[in-house]
Each structure stands twice: as C-alpha cells, then as structure tokens.
Coordinates of C-alpha atoms in Angstrom, one line a residue:
V1 CA -29.1 -22.6 29.5
A2 CA -31.5 -19.6 29.3
I3 CA -30.0 -16.2 28.6
P4 CA -32.0 -13.2 29.7
E5 CA -33.8 -11.5 26.9
E6 CA -32.1 -8.2 27.3
L7 CA -28.7 -9.8 27.3
S8 CA -29.5 -11.9 24.3
K9 CA -30.5 -8.8 22.3
C10 CA -27.4 -6.9 23.3
V11 CA -24.8 -9.6 22.7
N12 CA -26.3 -11.9 20.1
A13 CA -28.4 -9.4 18.0
G14 CA -25.7 -6.7 17.9
G15 CA -28.1 -4.2 19.5
E16 CA -26.9 -1.5 21.7
P17 CA -28.7 -0.6 25.0
G18 CA -30.1 2.9 24.8
A19 CA -29.6 3.2 21.1
D20 CA -32.1 5.3 19.3
S21 CA -34.5 3.0 17.5
G22 CA -34.9 5.6 14.7
E23 CA -38.0 6.9 13.1
D24 CA -40.5 4.9 11.1
A25 CA -39.0 3.3 8.1
E26 CA -38.8 5.6 5.1
E27 CA -39.3 4.5 1.6
E28 CA -36.1 4.6 -0.4
R29 CA -36.2 3.3 -4.0
G30 CA -39.1 1.1 -3.0
L31 CA -37.3 -0.4 0.1
P32 CA -37.5 0.7 3.7
S33 CA -34.4 2.2 5.3
L34 CA -32.3 0.5 7.9
R35 CA -32.8 1.4 11.6
T36 CA -30.0 2.3 14.0
G37 CA -28.5 0.0 16.5
T38 CA -27.4 -3.0 14.4
Y39 CA -24.0 -3.7 12.9
W40 CA -24.5 -6.3 10.1
L41 CA -23.2 -4.0 7.4
T42 CA -20.6 -2.5 9.8
R43 CA -19.0 -6.0 10.0
I44 CA -18.8 -6.3 6.2
V45 CA -17.1 -2.9 5.9
L46 CA -14.7 -3.7 8.8
L47 CA -13.7 -7.1 7.3
R48 CA -13.2 -5.7 3.8
S49 CA -11.1 -2.8 5.2
V50 CA -8.9 -5.1 7.3
A51 CA -8.5 -7.4 4.2
F52 CA -7.4 -4.4 2.1
I53 CA -4.7 -3.5 4.5
Y54 CA -3.5 -7.2 4.8
L55 CA -3.4 -7.3 1.0
V56 CA -1.1 -4.3 0.8
A57 CA 1.1 -5.5 3.7
F58 CA 1.5 -9.0 2.2
S59 CA 2.2 -7.4 -1.2
V60 CA 5.0 -5.3 0.3
A61 CA 6.4 -8.5 1.9
F62 CA 6.3 -10.4 -1.3
N63 CA 8.1 -7.7 -3.3
Q64 CA 10.7 -6.7 -0.7
N65 CA 11.3 -9.3 2.0
K66 CA 13.7 -11.5 0.0
Q67 CA 16.0 -8.6 -0.7
L68 CA 15.8 -7.4 2.9
I69 CA 15.6 -10.6 5.1
G70 CA 16.0 -13.4 2.6
E71 CA 18.9 -15.8 2.0
R72 CA 21.1 -13.0 0.7
G73 CA 19.2 -10.1 2.2
L74 CA 20.7 -7.2 3.9
M75 CA 19.6 -8.6 7.3
P76 CA 18.9 -12.3 6.8
C77 CA 16.1 -13.6 9.0
K78 CA 17.9 -17.0 9.2
D79 CA 20.7 -15.4 11.1
Y80 CA 18.2 -13.8 13.5
L81 CA 16.3 -17.1 14.0
N82 CA 19.6 -18.9 14.7
S83 CA 20.6 -16.3 17.3
V84 CA 17.2 -16.7 19.0
K85 CA 17.6 -20.4 18.9
R86 CA 21.0 -20.2 20.7
Y87 CA 19.6 -17.7 23.2
V88 CA 16.8 -20.1 24.3
G89 CA 19.1 -23.0 24.7
G90 CA 19.5 -24.4 21.2
R91 CA 16.1 -25.9 20.9
I92 CA 13.0 -24.9 18.9
G93 CA 10.3 -25.1 21.6
T94 CA 7.9 -23.0 23.5
A95 CA 10.6 -20.5 24.5
A96 CA 11.5 -19.9 20.8
F97 CA 7.9 -19.3 19.8
A98 CA 7.3 -17.0 22.8
Y99 CA 10.4 -14.9 21.9
T100 CA 9.6 -14.8 18.2
P101 CA 6.1 -16.1 17.2
S102 CA 6.5 -17.4 13.7
I103 CA 5.6 -20.4 11.7
L104 CA 9.1 -20.3 10.2
W105 CA 10.2 -22.3 13.2
L106 CA 8.2 -25.2 11.7
L107 CA 9.5 -24.9 8.1
D108 CA 12.6 -26.1 6.3
W109 CA 15.2 -23.3 6.3
S110 CA 17.2 -24.7 3.3
D111 CA 15.2 -22.3 1.0
M112 CA 14.2 -19.3 3.2
D113 CA 13.2 -17.3 0.1
A114 CA 10.6 -19.8 -0.8
N115 CA 9.2 -19.8 2.7
L116 CA 8.9 -16.0 2.7
D117 CA 7.3 -16.0 -0.7
G118 CA 4.9 -18.8 0.3
I119 CA 3.7 -16.9 3.4
A120 CA 3.2 -13.7 1.5
L121 CA 1.4 -15.4 -1.4
A122 CA -0.9 -17.2 1.0
G123 CA -1.7 -14.0 2.8
M124 CA -2.4 -12.2 -0.5
T125 CA -4.7 -14.9 -1.7
L126 CA -6.8 -15.0 1.5
S127 CA -7.0 -11.3 2.0
A128 CA -8.0 -10.8 -1.7
F129 CA -10.8 -13.3 -1.1
V130 CA -12.2 -11.5 1.9
L131 CA -11.8 -8.1 0.2
V132 CA -13.7 -9.2 -2.9
T133 CA -16.5 -11.2 -1.3
G134 CA -16.9 -9.4 2.0
M135 CA -17.1 -12.9 3.7
A136 CA -14.7 -14.4 6.3
N137 CA -14.8 -16.8 9.1
M138 CA -12.5 -17.2 12.1
V139 CA -10.4 -19.8 10.3
V140 CA -9.5 -17.4 7.5
M141 CA -8.9 -14.4 9.8
V142 CA -6.8 -16.5 12.3
T143 CA -4.7 -17.7 9.3
L144 CA -4.1 -14.2 8.1
W145 CA -3.1 -13.1 11.6
V146 CA -0.7 -16.0 12.1
L147 CA 0.9 -15.5 8.6
Y148 CA 1.5 -11.8 9.2
H149 CA 2.7 -12.4 12.7
S150 CA 5.2 -14.8 11.3
L151 CA 6.7 -12.0 9.2
V152 CA 6.6 -9.2 11.7
G153 CA 8.6 -11.1 14.3
I154 CA 11.6 -11.4 12.0
L155 CA 11.6 -8.0 10.3
L156 CA 14.1 -6.7 12.9
I157 CA 14.9 -3.0 12.3
V158 CA 12.6 -2.8 9.2
C159 CA 9.5 -3.2 11.4
P160 CA 7.8 0.2 12.1
G161 CA 5.0 0.7 14.6
W162 CA 2.2 0.2 12.2
E163 CA 3.0 -3.5 12.0
S164 CA 1.9 -4.0 15.6
Q165 CA -1.2 -1.9 14.9
L166 CA -2.1 -4.2 12.0
L167 CA -1.6 -7.3 14.2
E168 CA -3.9 -5.8 16.9
T169 CA -6.5 -4.8 14.4
G170 CA -6.3 -8.2 12.7
F171 CA -6.7 -10.0 16.0
L172 CA -9.9 -8.1 16.8
A173 CA -11.3 -8.8 13.4
I174 CA -11.1 -12.5 14.1
F175 CA -14.0 -12.1 16.6
L176 CA -16.2 -10.4 14.1
C177 CA -16.7 -13.7 12.3
P178 CA -18.4 -17.0 12.8
V179 CA -16.2 -20.0 13.2
W180 CA -16.9 -21.8 10.0
T181 CA -19.8 -20.1 8.1
L182 CA -18.8 -18.0 5.1
S183 CA -21.6 -15.5 4.6
Q184 CA -21.8 -11.7 4.5
V185 CA -24.7 -11.8 6.9
P186 CA -24.5 -15.1 9.0
R187 CA -27.9 -15.2 10.6
R188 CA -26.9 -17.1 13.7
C189 CA -23.8 -15.0 14.4
P190 CA -24.6 -11.3 14.7
P191 CA -21.8 -8.9 15.3
S192 CA -20.7 -8.7 18.9
L193 CA -21.1 -5.4 20.6
I194 CA -18.2 -6.3 22.8
C195 CA -16.0 -6.8 19.7
L196 CA -17.1 -3.5 18.3
W197 CA -16.2 -1.7 21.5
T198 CA -12.7 -3.2 21.3
F199 CA -12.3 -1.5 17.9
R200 CA -13.5 1.7 19.4
W201 CA -11.2 1.4 22.3
L202 CA -8.3 0.9 19.8
I203 CA -8.9 4.2 18.0
V204 CA -9.2 6.0 21.4
R205 CA -5.8 4.6 22.5
I206 CA -4.2 5.3 19.1
M207 CA -5.2 9.0 19.1
L208 CA -4.6 9.6 22.8
G209 CA -1.2 8.0 22.5
A210 CA -0.3 10.2 19.5
G211 CA -1.6 13.3 21.1
L212 CA 0.0 12.9 24.5
I213 CA 3.4 12.0 23.0
K214 CA 3.3 15.2 21.1
I215 CA 2.3 17.4 24.1
R216 CA 5.1 15.8 26.2
G217 CA 7.6 15.8 23.4
D218 CA 8.8 18.5 21.1
K219 CA 8.3 22.1 22.2
C220 CA 7.1 23.0 18.7
W221 CA 3.9 21.0 19.4
R222 CA 3.2 23.3 22.3
D223 CA 4.0 26.6 20.5
L224 CA 2.1 25.4 17.4
T225 CA 5.0 25.6 15.0
C226 CA 5.6 21.9 14.2
M227 CA 3.7 22.0 10.9
D228 CA 6.2 24.6 9.7
Y229 CA 8.6 21.7 9.3
H230 CA 6.6 18.5 9.1
Y231 CA 5.8 18.4 5.4
E232 CA 9.4 19.0 4.4
T233 CA 11.1 16.7 6.9
Q234 CA 8.6 13.7 7.1
P235 CA 10.1 10.4 6.0
V236 CA 8.8 10.3 2.4
P237 CA 7.1 13.4 1.1
N238 CA 4.6 13.4 -1.8
P239 CA 3.9 16.1 -4.4
M240 CA 1.2 17.6 -2.1
S241 CA 3.7 17.9 0.7
Y242 CA 5.5 20.5 -1.4
Y243 CA 2.5 22.8 -1.6
M244 CA 1.3 22.1 2.0
H245 CA 4.8 23.1 3.3
H246 CA 4.4 26.5 1.6
S247 CA 1.0 27.3 3.2
P248 CA 0.7 30.5 5.2
W249 CA 2.0 30.5 8.7
W250 CA -1.5 31.0 10.2
F251 CA -2.6 27.8 8.4
H252 CA 0.2 25.8 10.0
R253 CA -0.9 27.1 13.4
F254 CA -4.5 26.1 12.7
E255 CA -3.3 22.7 11.6
T256 CA -1.3 22.1 14.8
F257 CA -4.1 23.3 17.0
S258 CA -6.6 21.1 15.2
N259 CA -4.3 18.2 15.5
H260 CA -4.4 18.5 19.3
L261 CA -8.2 18.7 19.3
I262 CA -8.6 15.6 17.1
E263 CA -6.1 13.5 19.0
L264 CA -6.7 14.6 22.6
L265 CA -10.3 15.8 22.9
F266 CA -12.5 14.2 20.1
P267 CA -11.6 10.6 21.0
L268 CA -13.5 11.0 24.3
F269 CA -16.7 11.6 22.3
T270 CA -16.6 7.8 21.7
F271 CA -18.2 7.3 25.1
L272 CA -20.9 10.0 24.8
G273 CA -23.6 8.2 22.8
R274 CA -24.2 7.4 19.1
R275 CA -24.2 10.8 17.6
M276 CA -21.1 12.0 19.3
R277 CA -19.4 8.7 18.6
M278 CA -20.2 9.1 14.9
F279 CA -19.0 12.7 14.9
N280 CA -15.6 11.5 16.3
G281 CA -15.5 8.6 13.8
A282 CA -16.1 10.9 10.8
T283 CA -13.6 13.4 12.2
Q284 CA -10.9 10.7 12.6
I285 CA -11.5 9.4 9.1
L286 CA -11.3 12.9 7.6
F287 CA -8.1 13.5 9.6
Q288 CA -6.5 10.4 8.2
V289 CA -7.5 11.3 4.7
V290 CA -5.8 14.6 5.0
L291 CA -2.6 12.8 6.2
I292 CA -2.9 10.4 3.3
V293 CA -3.1 13.3 0.8
S294 CA -0.1 15.1 2.4
G295 CA 2.5 12.4 2.7
N296 CA 3.6 8.8 2.1
L297 CA 3.2 7.1 5.5
S298 CA 2.7 3.6 4.1
F299 CA -0.7 2.1 5.1
L300 CA -0.5 3.6 8.6
N301 CA -3.3 6.2 8.0
W302 CA -5.4 3.7 6.0
L303 CA -5.1 1.3 8.9
T304 CA -6.1 3.9 11.4
I305 CA -9.3 4.5 9.5
V306 CA -10.4 0.9 10.2
P307 CA -11.3 1.1 13.9
S308 CA -13.0 4.4 13.3
L309 CA -15.5 2.5 11.1
A310 CA -16.8 0.8 14.2
S311 CA -18.3 4.1 15.3
F312 CA -21.0 3.7 12.6
D313 CA -24.0 1.3 12.6
D314 CA -26.0 -0.1 9.7
A315 CA -28.2 3.0 9.3
A316 CA -25.1 5.2 8.9
L317 CA -23.3 2.8 6.5
A318 CA -26.3 1.8 4.4
F319 CA -25.3 4.3 1.6
L320 CA -22.3 2.2 0.8
F321 CA -24.4 -0.7 -0.2
N322 CA -26.7 -1.3 -3.2
S323 CA -30.3 -0.8 -2.1
R324 CA -31.3 -4.0 -3.8
G325 CA -28.1 -5.9 -2.9
G326 CA -28.2 -9.1 -0.9
A327 CA -26.3 -7.7 2.2
K328 CA -28.6 -4.7 2.7
K329 CA -31.7 -6.8 2.2
A330 CA -30.5 -9.5 4.6
A331 CA -29.7 -6.8 7.2
L332 CA -33.2 -5.4 6.8
E333 CA -34.7 -8.8 7.2
M334 CA -32.8 -9.4 10.4
Q335 CA -34.0 -6.1 11.8
N336 CA -37.6 -6.9 10.9
E337 CA -37.3 -10.3 12.6
D338 CA -35.9 -8.7 15.7
S339 CA -38.6 -6.1 15.8
A340 CA -41.3 -8.7 15.3
G341 CA -39.9 -10.8 18.2
R342 CA -38.7 -13.6 16.0
T343 CA -35.2 -13.6 17.2
P344 CA -33.8 -17.1 17.1
K345 CA -33.7 -18.8 20.5
P346 CA -30.2 -19.1 22.0
T347 CA -28.5 -22.3 21.0
K348 CA -25.4 -24.0 22.5
G349 CA -23.3 -22.3 19.8
M350 CA -24.7 -18.9 20.7
L351 CA -23.9 -19.5 24.3
M352 CA -20.3 -20.5 23.4
R353 CA -20.1 -17.4 21.3
W354 CA -21.3 -15.3 24.2
V355 CA -18.5 -16.8 26.4
V356 CA -15.9 -16.1 23.7
N357 CA -17.1 -12.4 23.4
I358 CA -17.0 -12.0 27.2
S359 CA -13.5 -13.5 27.3
L360 CA -12.3 -11.2 24.6
G361 CA -13.5 -8.2 26.6
V362 CA -11.8 -9.4 29.7
L363 CA -8.5 -10.2 27.8
I364 CA -8.4 -6.7 26.2
G365 CA -9.2 -5.1 29.5
C366 CA -6.4 -6.9 31.3
L367 CA -3.9 -6.3 28.6
S368 CA -4.9 -2.6 28.5
V369 CA -3.8 -1.9 32.1
P370 CA -0.1 -1.4 31.3
V371 CA -1.0 0.5 28.1
V372 CA -3.2 2.9 30.0
M373 CA -0.6 3.3 32.7
N374 CA 1.9 4.2 30.0
L375 CA -0.5 6.9 28.6
F376 CA -0.6 8.6 32.0
S377 CA 3.1 8.2 32.6
S378 CA 5.4 11.2 32.2
K379 CA 7.9 8.7 30.6
Q380 CA 5.4 7.6 28.0
V381 CA 6.8 5.3 25.3
M382 CA 5.2 4.8 21.9
N383 CA 4.9 1.9 19.5
T384 CA 5.7 -0.7 22.2
S385 CA 4.2 -4.1 22.9
F386 CA 3.8 -5.5 26.4
D387 CA 3.0 -9.0 25.3
P388 CA 4.8 -11.2 22.7
L389 CA 1.6 -11.6 20.6
R390 CA 1.2 -7.8 20.2
I391 CA -2.5 -8.0 21.1
V392 CA -2.7 -4.6 22.9
N393 CA 0.0 -2.1 22.2
T394 CA 1.0 1.5 22.7
Y395 CA 1.0 3.9 19.8
G396 CA 2.2 7.4 18.9
A397 CA 3.9 9.2 16.0
F398 CA 6.1 12.3 15.5
G399 CA 6.7 13.0 19.2
S400 CA 9.6 15.0 18.0
I401 CA 9.9 16.8 14.7
T402 CA 13.2 17.2 12.8
K403 CA 13.7 20.8 11.8
E404 CA 16.1 20.0 8.8
R405 CA 16.0 17.3 6.2
T406 CA 19.2 15.4 5.6
E407 CA 19.7 12.6 3.1
V408 CA 22.4 10.0 2.5
I409 CA 23.3 9.8 -1.2
F410 CA 25.2 6.8 -2.5
Q411 CA 27.7 7.6 -5.2
G412 CA 30.0 5.4 -7.3
T413 CA 33.0 5.9 -9.5
L414 CA 35.0 3.9 -12.0
S415 CA 38.2 5.8 -11.1
P416 CA 41.0 3.7 -9.6
D417 CA 41.8 6.5 -7.2
P418 CA 38.9 7.9 -5.2
K419 CA 41.0 10.9 -4.1
D420 CA 41.5 12.0 -7.7
P421 CA 39.9 15.4 -8.1
E422 CA 39.0 14.4 -11.7
A423 CA 37.1 11.3 -10.5
L424 CA 33.5 11.3 -11.8
W425 CA 31.1 10.3 -9.0
E426 CA 27.7 9.2 -10.2
E427 CA 24.6 8.9 -8.0
Y428 CA 22.3 6.0 -7.3
Q429 CA 18.6 6.9 -6.9
F430 CA 16.2 5.2 -4.5
L431 CA 12.6 4.4 -5.5
C432 CA 11.0 7.2 -3.6
K433 CA 13.2 9.1 -1.2
P434 CA 14.6 12.5 -2.2
G435 CA 17.8 12.4 -4.3
D436 CA 17.8 14.0 -7.7
V437 CA 16.6 17.6 -7.0
Y438 CA 14.7 17.6 -10.3
R439 CA 12.6 14.5 -9.5
R440 CA 9.1 15.1 -8.4
P441 CA 8.3 13.5 -5.0
C442 CA 6.5 10.2 -5.4
L443 CA 3.0 9.1 -4.5
I444 CA 2.9 5.5 -3.3
S445 CA 0.6 5.3 -0.2
P446 CA -0.7 2.9 0.9
Y447 CA 2.3 1.0 -0.6
H448 CA 5.6 1.2 1.2
Y449 CA 9.3 1.0 0.3
R450 CA 11.0 -0.2 3.5
L451 CA 14.6 0.7 2.4
D452 CA 13.6 4.3 1.6
W453 CA 12.1 4.6 5.0
L454 CA 15.2 3.2 6.7
M455 CA 17.4 5.6 4.8
W456 CA 15.4 8.5 6.4
F457 CA 16.5 7.2 9.9
A458 CA 20.1 6.6 8.7
A459 CA 20.4 10.2 7.6
F460 CA 20.3 11.5 11.2
Q461 CA 22.5 8.8 12.6
T462 CA 26.0 7.7 11.7
Y463 CA 27.0 4.7 9.6
E464 CA 28.4 3.1 12.8
Q465 CA 24.9 3.2 14.2
S466 CA 23.4 1.9 10.9
E467 CA 26.0 -0.7 9.7
W468 CA 23.6 -2.1 7.1
V469 CA 24.4 1.1 5.1
I470 CA 27.9 -0.3 4.6
H471 CA 26.4 -3.6 3.7
I472 CA 24.5 -1.8 0.9
A473 CA 27.7 -0.2 -0.3
G474 CA 29.3 -3.6 -0.6
R475 CA 26.4 -5.0 -2.5
L476 CA 26.5 -2.1 -4.9
L477 CA 30.2 -2.7 -5.5
S478 CA 29.5 -6.3 -6.4
N479 CA 26.5 -5.4 -8.6
D480 CA 24.1 -7.3 -6.4
S481 CA 20.8 -7.7 -8.2
A482 CA 18.8 -8.1 -5.0
V483 CA 19.8 -4.6 -3.6
L484 CA 19.7 -3.0 -7.1
S485 CA 16.0 -4.1 -7.4
L486 CA 15.3 -1.9 -4.4
L487 CA 16.7 1.2 -6.2
D488 CA 15.2 3.3 -9.0
H489 CA 18.4 4.2 -10.9
N490 CA 21.8 2.4 -11.2
P491 CA 24.2 4.8 -13.0
F492 CA 26.4 1.8 -14.0
R493 CA 23.6 -0.2 -15.6
G494 CA 24.9 -2.0 -18.7
G495 CA 28.6 -1.3 -18.0
E496 CA 31.3 -2.0 -15.5
P497 CA 30.3 -1.8 -11.8
P498 CA 31.9 0.9 -9.7
R499 CA 35.4 0.6 -8.3
W500 CA 34.5 2.7 -5.3
V501 CA 31.3 3.6 -3.5
R502 CA 30.9 6.4 -1.0
G503 CA 28.1 8.0 1.0
E504 CA 27.6 11.8 0.9
H505 CA 25.5 13.7 3.4
F506 CA 23.3 16.5 2.1
R507 CA 20.8 19.0 3.6
Y508 CA 17.6 19.2 1.5
K509 CA 15.0 22.0 1.4
F510 CA 11.9 22.4 -0.8
S511 CA 12.4 25.0 -3.5
Q512 CA 10.3 28.2 -3.3
P513 CA 7.3 28.3 -5.7
G514 CA 7.9 31.0 -8.3
S515 CA 11.6 31.1 -7.7
A516 CA 14.3 30.7 -10.4
S517 CA 15.0 27.2 -9.0
A518 CA 11.4 26.2 -9.3
A519 CA 11.3 27.6 -12.8
E520 CA 14.2 25.3 -13.7
G521 CA 12.1 22.3 -12.6
K522 CA 13.8 21.9 -9.2
W523 CA 11.6 20.5 -6.4
W524 CA 14.5 20.5 -4.0
L525 CA 17.5 22.6 -3.1
R526 CA 20.4 20.8 -1.4
K527 CA 23.7 21.7 0.2
R528 CA 26.5 19.2 1.0
I529 CA 27.2 18.7 4.7
G530 CA 30.1 16.3 4.3
A531 CA 31.0 12.7 4.0
Y532 CA 28.6 10.2 5.5
F533 CA 31.1 7.3 5.0
P534 CA 34.4 7.3 3.1
P535 CA 35.0 5.7 -0.2
V536 CA 35.1 1.9 0.1
D537 CA 36.1 -0.9 -2.3
L538 CA 35.5 -4.7 -2.2
E539 CA 38.9 -5.6 -1.0
G540 CA 38.8 -2.9 1.7
L541 CA 35.5 -4.2 3.0
R542 CA 36.6 -7.9 3.3
G543 CA 37.6 -7.6 6.9
Y544 CA 34.6 -5.5 7.8
F545 CA 32.2 -8.1 6.4
Q546 CA 34.1 -11.0 8.0
S547 CA 34.0 -9.4 11.4
R548 CA 30.2 -9.3 11.1
S549 CA 29.8 -12.7 9.6
W550 CA 28.4 -11.2 6.4
P551 CA 29.1 -13.1 3.2
H552 CA 31.7 -11.2 1.2
P553 CA 30.2 -9.8 -2.0
H554 CA 31.5 -11.3 -5.3
L555 CA 31.8 -9.3 -8.4
K556 CA 29.2 -10.1 -11.0
P557 CA 28.6 -9.1 -14.6
N558 CA 26.5 -5.9 -14.7
R559 CA 23.0 -6.5 -16.1
S560 CA 21.0 -4.3 -13.7

C-alpha cells in the first residue's frame, strides 16, 4: 500500500508540516548541529523522564504499601478486593477487572504482601532499565503501565490525583516505542507526531484544569491573596516554604497573578507554532521547578514537567546529549538521510504503525470530549476519571486554600488513668509532617510519605470521617511494627507500650524570622484547639474494631 510522500514524512519520519528547516548546519566541536523538526532525542528524554517517575512511584509502593494496604495494613487491599468481588456477583471476571483493573485478581491472595512487593520490585527493575539505557519498547512500557495500574486501583483513599496523571502519561509513552526493538534511535520507528501531540494536549489540559478550578473556586485566587497562605498551609512544607511564606505582600500578589498567566494563557501558545510552543514548554518547566523548590508535593510537579518536554524538538534538546554520543550522531544521520531523499520505503510494519498512531489520536480525541466539557462547566470537578483505565482524566489542584494550618498529634501515656492531671503524655512524630515545633521542615520531593499526606486531610475533618485514625491509635497501643515504621519517633521505644493513646488538635503557624521564638530554634508556633479524639485503650477499642471487621490489635513486646 503506497503512502503519500508528504504523509510518510509527517507520520513516519517525525517531521512537522510547516516546521522551520533551520539554517545551514553549523560546526560544533567538529560535528554539524541538528536541524529542527525531528524528535529522535525528544523520545529519549521523554522515556527517561517517565521511567524516573515510575521508579520513584514504585519505590514509594515498595516501602509503604505493605503497611498501608498489606495483610495487616491500615486499609487491607484484600478486604477491598473481596468487597468488589461480592459487588460484581461473587466471580472474578470481566466485571471485576472493569471495576478495579489489577493483576492481583490473577494472583494467589494467601500472601498479599509478597504480591505487592513483587509488583513493586518488577516495576522498579523495568523503570531503572529504561532510565539508565534510554531504551524501551512497547512490551516494557505496557508492562510498567499494567503493574502500576494494578496498584492504583487498590490504593483506596491513599490515592491522590497524580496517580491518574502518571497512568495517563505512562499510557501515552507506550506509543513512543517500537513493539520489540530495544534501541535509543530505532531507525524504522521514528517518533510519531500524533503521539507527541497527545503529550502536548495533556499539558494543556493539566494547566487549564488547574487554572480554571482556581478562578471558579476560592475567592483568594481572584483577589490575589492565596499565596499569603499557601506556603504555610500546603500539605507538607519544606524549609524553603518557611522563607517563601515570609516574602513581601507584593511578591505574593505577583506570584498569584503569574500563576493565572501560566495556567490559563500560556498553554494556548502550544497551538501557535514552534517558537511559541517552546516558550510555553520552558515556562511550564520553570513553573514546576519553582513549585518543587517551595514544597513537598510528591512527584506531581516532576511528572507535570514530562509532557512539557514534548514541546521541544531535537535541535532544542541537543545540548543534553554528548556531541559525539551515539544517540546524537544517529539522529543526525537520520536527518541527513531524510534531507538526501533516502527515507526508507514504507513497509507493512510502518503501515501498521501508522494505523496505530491514527487510532491513538482518535481514542484520545473521543475520550477528551467529557474532559473538555468538564473544563467549560461551571460545576467543574478535578482529578476525576471518566473511564476505568484512566486514559484521559481531569486535573486541578488547590481550588480552595486553607487559611489556617491544623495538625493532629498522637500522644501516649503510661498512666493507668488518662484523666490524671499528673499523667505524662508523650508525642509521636511522623516522618515529615509538622509536629515538634523545633524540627526543621523536611525535604523529600519527589519521594512521598502517604500517611503524612493523609494526616493533612484528617486535620480538617473529624475522626468519625477518618476512621483509619482510630485504627492507627489501636496499632500504637499494641506496638505494631508496621505502623511504627511509618513514623519517625516512638516515645516508648525500648520500653513498655502506652496504656492510653489520644489525638490532640493544634493550630500551627510559622515562627517569624528574627523573633525570639525563631532565635530559640522554633520553626513553628502552635496553639491547642482541643481534643481530636478522646483517650482510648486496647480493651475500649475492642467493640469499635469488631464492628468494622478490623483484627483486634494484640500487645507485643516493644522493640520499635
């Protein structure tokens, strides 16, 4: 089947109609420079970037999933899978996979911890291979996508919006690759322009969704005062958040106004040609770097950089590669062959690839319809999927800003009487969230502590709305090693476990630089609001745990 020459160059050679062919090749270290309009190096950068995010995500899963959703986790995934199984009629079939896409349906549930570890380790291994080599094929990328999808579907309330964003990004990355060939520059499989545009469309939707939810949401986004609060009240501040919070008022107004420009106006530059598209791509990357520096938002901002990279072609990204390296030389050879008219004749495989690329464009276009309708809706929702595979999703962040920071602090005592005014209550410390006012805010991005993030949400809810908080209290009373591994400090380490545990509610504020509190080493000031949940002991929790089918904690020797 003959493909028109123009179409062959567009789809198969990665060229872009109307792209500037560039000036004559300039000598750089003895080698000619790359011209604009091809995306061989862009593909390598995209694949390595996606692999890096996968590696971080699977690392988080390996280190924390057993404690959260394992056999004795706070929210066991086996219980969730059994409830889904009952809901779909008691059989593991198409309905179960459609409701919760996960390969766990196919595995033996007798050792769920081993299943979770196996999925995470396999994902870490494959993603590390792609990251180091810059090579991938469809088989590898599909496997990574399926493995991570298997975890996201069972994460329940510990699954924030960026999980769906990683699944969509990972899905698009599948179509950057040849089916079998492992090569940085597979000669017979040039990057598809259609696939690159799906990445560009993704960053447009991410930014417009984030911008519109803000304009329609909290009033402080419209009067430009949201940044007066954001750095102090964001889920997990870092050390720079402290200094950013104390910036002058006019700087906060400038930040908020710039945010609106970057999220609502600049994404439209994607459709205005190469230079404007690159300007938007560079701006979005710089914006995400600022967010990375000023807070711990997991790998969200790192992930958002990925689709922005599709704004750049080989000529723009050549500086990232060694001038005499294999990838750059191979890309230059492909450009020379194309300019000399030696483009390989279309083969059956190329034709099939062309059909796949067109099908991808049609699929993303169809699935984008409800997403675009949501963007224009006055009842816009964010971080929502309209299909079970989470291929095209809605996005958004911080549509409303909390004006005060509150924290739930777990405390335990050895006193037999929790009402005794002489009882000594000692505090547990989480790995990263604010607790001890003298502890410097942590710096962990792109890594992520899921429980710390959940505690931020729990602080502006009640324990009745977040029953897993009481589950944590029961585990602390029983000296449960799984939960204690998610904490930074156990005040009862090496001694008797507490007789009682309670939750206290505090309001936190950053200390003022130069103040007496700051001179004492305090990063935070706090004031007690009241009790978050009353003192509880193991015997008193027996009925509470039984009513929720939770295994009753058993007292263990204290080694944590």
